[in-house]
Amino acid sequence: MHELSIAENIVEIAVASLKGNGRAVVREIELEIGTLSGIEIDALTFAMDAATKHTPLQHAEVRILTVQGRARCNACAAEYDAADFFSPCPACGGFDSTTLQGEEMRVKSLLVQD
Ligand SMILES: [Zn+2]
């Protein structure tokens, strides 16, 4: 499962950021996931549950913020919300576009309690 390896990677990043503070407990972890990242939020939520077991994130509340996909048309420079990589430009119908945002997959913040 794609999302499980992503969740394990997120937990690794979070644990590494605790910098050897073995007693630290993560209360909350905030993730930013773009709608064009190919990650299914439901599957990721489920995977985070499994990946955080027996780690300092075990009881952390997982908050997932989605980032709407945005693209700029390379033909007419219009910017628009893109549901996927194959959405045509709503202004001119062109398919040649540059993705501006929506591919994010990152840990935005950690709330740690010593
Ligand atoms: Zn266009």
XYZ file of N, CA, C and O and ligand atoms in Angstrom:
457
model
N 0.833 -1.198 0.000
C 0.000 0.000 0.000
C 0.870 1.251 0.000
O 1.688 1.479 0.872
N 0.705 2.049 -1.019
C 1.399 3.315 -1.242
C 1.364 4.223 0.000
O 2.384 4.712 0.464
N 0.158 4.413 0.562
C -0.001 5.343 1.675
C 0.722 4.891 2.942
O 1.122 5.731 3.743
N 0.887 3.580 3.121
C 1.561 3.106 4.330
C 3.028 3.521 4.320
O 3.561 3.957 5.334
N 3.692 3.411 3.170
C 5.098 3.820 3.120
C 5.222 5.333 3.296
O 6.177 5.828 3.884
N 4.234 6.072 2.813
C 4.236 7.531 3.010
C 4.072 7.844 4.495
O 4.792 8.672 5.053
N 3.139 7.154 5.154
C 2.902 7.368 6.582
C 4.152 7.027 7.391
O 4.523 7.764 8.308
N 4.823 5.944 7.038
C 6.045 5.545 7.757
C 7.122 6.612 7.576
O 7.864 6.928 8.506
N 7.195 7.156 6.383
C 8.147 8.220 6.094
C 7.841 9.473 6.926
O 8.744 10.111 7.472
N 6.575 9.819 7.035
C 6.152 10.981 7.827
C 6.529 10.779 9.291
O 7.063 11.681 9.945
N 6.277 9.574 9.811
C 6.598 9.278 11.210
C 8.114 9.374 11.433
O 8.569 9.926 12.437
N 8.894 8.886 10.469
C 10.356 8.962 10.557
C 10.832 10.411 10.649
O 11.691 10.743 11.465
N 10.260 11.261 9.798
C 10.616 12.681 9.790
C 10.268 13.307 11.140
O 11.066 14.040 11.728
N 9.081 12.992 11.645
C 8.620 13.558 12.913
C 9.498 13.096 14.073
O 9.920 13.902 14.906
N 9.812 11.817 14.119
C 10.632 11.264 15.201
C 12.041 11.863 15.147
O 12.614 12.237 16.166
N 12.590 12.009 13.928
C 13.922 12.597 13.763
C 13.944 14.028 14.274
O 14.949 14.479 14.836
N 12.842 14.740 14.119
C 12.795 16.143 14.533
C 12.721 16.296 16.056
O 12.899 17.387 16.584
N 12.474 15.222 16.767
C 12.437 15.280 18.232
C 13.855 15.339 18.802
O 14.039 15.538 19.995
N 14.857 15.142 17.937
C 16.275 15.313 18.287
C 16.694 14.590 19.562
O 17.229 15.196 20.491
N 16.445 13.322 19.611
C 16.935 12.528 20.727
C 16.223 12.754 22.046
O 16.622 12.219 23.071
N 15.187 13.565 22.030
C 14.392 13.747 23.240
C 13.443 12.548 23.355
O 12.308 12.577 22.904
N 13.969 11.476 23.951
C 13.247 10.221 23.989
C 11.946 10.241 24.775
O 11.103 9.366 24.603
N 11.785 11.268 25.630
C 10.567 11.320 26.440
C 9.505 12.233 25.853
O 8.429 12.381 26.423
N 9.849 12.874 24.759
C 8.886 13.781 24.135
C 7.695 13.002 23.589
O 7.838 11.897 23.075
N 6.542 13.612 23.733
C 5.323 13.011 23.213
C 4.708 14.008 22.230
O 4.580 15.182 22.534
N 4.376 13.514 21.064
C 3.755 14.386 20.072
C 2.252 14.394 20.310
O 1.605 13.346 20.327
N 1.722 15.611 20.554
C 0.280 15.741 20.806
C -0.505 15.848 19.508
O -1.649 15.422 19.432
N 0.125 16.491 18.543
C -0.590 16.739 17.301
C 0.394 16.843 16.142
O 1.483 17.388 16.302
N 0.019 16.316 15.013
C 0.840 16.449 13.813
C -0.064 16.939 12.696
O -1.185 16.446 12.521
N 0.433 17.979 12.002
C -0.352 18.571 10.939
C 0.338 18.282 9.610
O 1.521 18.562 9.447
N -0.402 17.743 8.678
C 0.158 17.387 7.372
C -0.515 18.202 6.279
O -1.709 18.500 6.379
N 0.268 18.545 5.282
C -0.292 19.223 4.116
C -0.217 18.270 2.945
O 0.861 17.814 2.567
N -1.373 17.967 2.382
C -1.428 17.028 1.270
C -2.141 17.690 0.089
O -3.288 18.132 0.214
N -1.454 17.754 -1.025
C -2.044 18.358 -2.211
C -3.021 17.412 -2.892
O -2.833 16.188 -2.862
N -4.044 17.986 -3.518
C -5.040 17.145 -4.191
C -4.461 16.487 -5.450
O -5.045 15.574 -6.004
N -3.276 16.955 -5.904
C -2.645 16.349 -7.073
C -1.523 15.389 -6.681
O -0.803 14.884 -7.523
N -1.364 15.143 -5.376
C -0.251 14.307 -4.903
C -0.500 12.822 -5.138
O 0.417 12.014 -5.027
N -1.738 12.469 -5.447
C -2.061 11.066 -5.676
C -2.306 10.306 -4.380
O -2.505 9.091 -4.397
N -2.288 11.038 -3.261
C -2.488 10.387 -1.968
C -3.969 10.432 -1.598
O -4.600 11.485 -1.680
N -4.507 9.302 -1.202
C -5.891 9.260 -0.756
C -5.922 9.555 0.735
O -5.291 8.864 1.535
N -6.668 10.595 1.106
C -6.699 11.047 2.493
C -7.194 9.950 3.436
O -6.607 9.722 4.490
N -8.251 9.259 3.041
C -8.801 8.191 3.887
C -7.756 7.102 4.127
O -7.575 6.632 5.246
N -7.079 6.719 3.050
C -6.067 5.672 3.155
C -4.887 6.145 4.002
O -4.331 5.378 4.788
N -4.536 7.419 3.866
C -3.417 7.964 4.643
C -3.770 8.033 6.133
O -2.950 7.703 6.982
N -5.003 8.442 6.431
C -5.461 8.505 7.817
C -5.363 7.123 8.462
O -4.854 6.964 9.573
N -5.809 6.134 7.731
C -5.767 4.750 8.194
C -4.313 4.297 8.378
O -3.954 3.686 9.392
N -3.466 4.644 7.422
C -2.062 4.243 7.466
C -1.318 4.928 8.616
O -0.458 4.322 9.260
N -1.675 6.191 8.899
C -1.027 6.919 10.001
C -1.319 6.230 11.331
O -0.469 6.179 12.210
N -2.516 5.716 11.442
C -2.925 5.000 12.637
C -1.994 3.810 12.888
O -1.544 3.573 14.013
N -1.700 3.081 11.834
C -0.831 1.908 11.934
C 0.631 2.305 12.119
O 1.339 1.727 12.934
N 1.071 3.319 11.383
C 2.488 3.709 11.386
C 2.933 4.360 12.690
O 4.117 4.348 13.023
N 1.995 4.963 13.433
C 2.372 5.664 14.662
C 2.403 4.753 15.892
O 2.849 5.172 16.951
N 1.929 3.524 15.753
C 1.925 2.588 16.884
C 3.333 2.418 17.444
O 4.281 2.249 16.690
N 3.456 2.449 18.769
C 4.733 2.273 19.449
C 5.773 3.320 19.056
O 6.965 3.043 19.021
N 5.316 4.512 18.738
C 6.224 5.631 18.470
C 5.744 6.795 19.342
O 4.654 6.728 19.926
N 6.551 7.886 19.428
C 6.099 9.059 20.206
C 4.849 9.720 19.619
O 4.289 10.627 20.216
N 4.422 9.227 18.469
C 3.231 9.816 17.833
C 1.977 8.975 18.083
O 0.911 9.251 17.520
N 2.141 7.963 18.918
C 1.059 7.007 19.134
C -0.292 7.645 19.455
O -1.318 7.222 18.951
N -0.258 8.697 20.309
C -1.524 9.312 20.711
C -1.743 10.682 20.077
O -2.595 11.447 20.519
N -0.940 10.969 19.080
C -1.051 12.276 18.434
C -2.313 12.374 17.593
O -2.740 11.399 16.974
N -2.872 13.579 17.604
C -4.014 13.827 16.732
C -3.443 14.163 15.353
O -2.567 15.008 15.225
N -3.903 13.461 14.351
C -3.405 13.687 12.991
C -4.377 14.613 12.267
O -5.544 14.296 12.090
N -3.862 15.800 11.914
C -4.696 16.758 11.173
C -4.175 16.841 9.748
O -2.988 17.076 9.539
N -5.036 16.637 8.808
C -4.619 16.672 7.411
C -5.273 17.852 6.705
O -6.499 17.974 6.683
N -4.422 18.754 6.199
C -4.906 19.915 5.466
C -4.720 19.628 3.977
O -3.628 19.232 3.563
N -5.747 19.786 3.205
C -5.583 19.537 1.773
C -5.264 20.849 1.058
O -5.749 21.913 1.440
N -4.410 20.750 0.063
C -4.035 21.906 -0.745
C -4.636 21.715 -2.130
O -4.330 20.736 -2.817
N -5.506 22.635 -2.506
C -6.193 22.548 -3.796
C -5.205 22.666 -4.961
O -4.348 23.541 -4.948
N -5.334 21.798 -5.931
C -4.483 21.863 -7.114
C -4.756 23.137 -7.910
O -5.905 23.502 -8.121
N -3.664 23.831 -8.309
C -3.788 25.041 -9.122
C -2.825 24.932 -10.293
O -1.718 24.400 -10.150
N -3.252 25.418 -11.417
C -2.388 25.367 -12.597
C -2.455 26.690 -13.352
O -3.406 27.461 -13.192
N -1.415 26.964 -14.158
C -1.411 28.144 -15.020
C -1.290 27.671 -16.458
O -0.417 26.861 -16.785
N -2.192 28.176 -17.280
C -2.196 27.806 -18.684
C -0.969 28.403 -19.368
O -0.688 29.590 -19.220
N -0.246 27.576 -20.127
C 0.944 28.068 -20.824
C 0.600 28.810 -22.111
O 1.442 29.487 -22.690
N -0.661 28.703 -22.539
C -1.062 29.380 -23.763
C -1.590 30.779 -23.474
O -1.184 31.753 -24.106
N -2.500 30.899 -22.466
C -3.121 32.214 -22.228
C -2.834 32.764 -20.834
O -3.324 33.825 -20.476
N -2.050 32.030 -20.021
C -1.624 32.478 -18.691
C -2.750 32.554 -17.655
O -2.562 33.118 -16.584
N -3.916 32.007 -17.947
C -4.993 31.970 -16.957
C -4.612 30.993 -15.845
O -3.979 29.960 -16.099
N -4.972 31.328 -14.591
C -4.740 30.417 -13.470
C -6.077 29.830 -13.058
O -7.083 30.536 -13.036
N -6.086 28.549 -12.762
C -7.351 27.891 -12.435
C -7.142 26.706 -11.494
O -6.035 26.173 -11.380
N -8.249 26.322 -10.805
C -8.231 25.137 -9.940
C -8.192 23.905 -10.838
O -9.001 23.783 -11.748
N -7.245 23.034 -10.581
C -7.119 21.829 -11.389
C -7.458 20.606 -10.553
O -6.835 20.360 -9.526
N -8.466 19.869 -10.986
C -8.877 18.671 -10.258
C -7.856 17.554 -10.471
O -7.650 16.703 -9.615
N -7.201 17.557 -11.624
C -6.181 16.563 -11.941
C -5.246 17.146 -12.991
O -5.403 18.297 -13.408
N -4.269 16.361 -13.432
C -3.289 16.874 -14.387
C -3.843 16.997 -15.806
O -3.183 17.497 -16.700
N -5.054 16.525 -15.992
C -5.617 16.499 -17.339
C -6.767 17.487 -17.511
O -7.501 17.415 -18.480
N -6.905 18.419 -16.550
C -7.969 19.410 -16.665
C -7.583 20.459 -17.707
O -6.519 21.068 -17.599
N -8.438 20.682 -18.687
C -8.128 21.723 -19.676
C -8.316 23.121 -19.083
O -9.038 23.281 -18.091
N -7.660 24.089 -19.665
C -7.804 25.486 -19.240
C -9.248 25.923 -19.475
O -9.770 25.762 -20.578
N -9.905 26.487 -18.443
C -11.307 26.908 -18.608
C -11.441 28.138 -19.506
O -12.514 28.413 -20.033
N -10.339 28.869 -19.693
C -10.404 30.086 -20.524
C -10.251 29.780 -22.008
O -10.992 30.302 -22.836
N -9.286 28.918 -22.365
C -9.038 28.679 -23.792
C -9.129 27.208 -24.188
O -9.040 26.869 -25.361
N -9.299 26.331 -23.198
C -9.438 24.910 -23.511
C -8.120 24.187 -23.730
O -8.109 23.004 -24.065
N -7.009 24.901 -23.551
C -5.691 24.302 -23.768
C -5.317 23.300 -22.683
O -5.803 23.370 -21.556
N -4.452 22.359 -23.062
C -4.017 21.329 -22.109
C -2.575 21.531 -21.649
O -2.086 20.806 -20.799
N -1.892 22.501 -22.199
C -0.497 22.738 -21.851
C -0.447 23.691 -20.660
O -0.683 24.884 -20.795
N -0.200 23.139 -19.478
C -0.227 23.982 -18.291
C 0.922 23.650 -17.350
O 1.557 22.603 -17.463
N 1.190 24.575 -16.440
C 2.207 24.385 -15.411
C 1.505 24.274 -14.064
O 0.657 25.109 -13.740
N 1.825 23.235 -13.302
C 1.213 23.064 -11.993
C 1.826 24.057 -11.001
O 3.043 24.163 -10.898
N 0.971 24.805 -10.317
C 1.440 25.810 -9.355
C 1.473 25.252 -7.934
O 2.363 25.537 -7.156
N 0.479 24.491 -7.583
C 0.418 23.879 -6.256
C -0.510 22.678 -6.305
O -1.249 22.490 -7.263
N -0.418 21.844 -5.253
C -1.298 20.685 -5.193
C -0.534 19.371 -5.163
O -1.118 18.314 -4.999
N 0.816 19.461 -5.322
C 1.623 18.240 -5.288
C 2.288 18.053 -3.920
O 3.116 17.165 -3.756
N 1.900 18.886 -2.955
C 2.520 18.861 -1.625
C 2.305 17.545 -0.879
O 1.280 16.899 -1.012
N 3.287 17.187 -0.116
C 3.189 16.067 0.818
C 4.218 16.391 1.888
O 5.376 16.111 1.719
N 3.791 17.133 2.923
C 4.780 17.520 3.909
C 4.206 17.632 5.317
O 3.005 17.782 5.500
N 5.107 17.559 6.285
C 4.739 17.757 7.679
C 4.748 19.255 7.919
O 5.771 19.904 7.765
N 3.605 19.820 8.239
C 3.506 21.270 8.418
C 3.911 21.663 9.827
O 4.657 22.604 10.021
N 3.419 20.942 10.819
C 3.794 21.280 12.195
C 3.629 20.090 13.124
O 2.883 19.153 12.837
N 4.364 20.177 14.216
C 4.280 19.162 15.261
C 4.035 19.878 16.576
O 4.693 20.874 16.850
N 3.106 19.382 17.358
C 2.892 19.946 18.674
C 3.442 18.916 19.659
O 2.940 17.802 19.761
N 4.548 19.305 20.335
C 5.255 18.360 21.196
C 5.108 18.741 22.662
O 5.151 19.911 23.023
N 4.921 17.732 23.481
C 4.861 17.949 24.932
C 6.000 17.173 25.565
O 6.153 15.966 25.303
N 6.838 17.855 26.327
C 7.989 17.168 26.951
C 7.547 16.330 28.131
O 6.577 16.674 28.790
Zn -5.664 28.949 -21.441
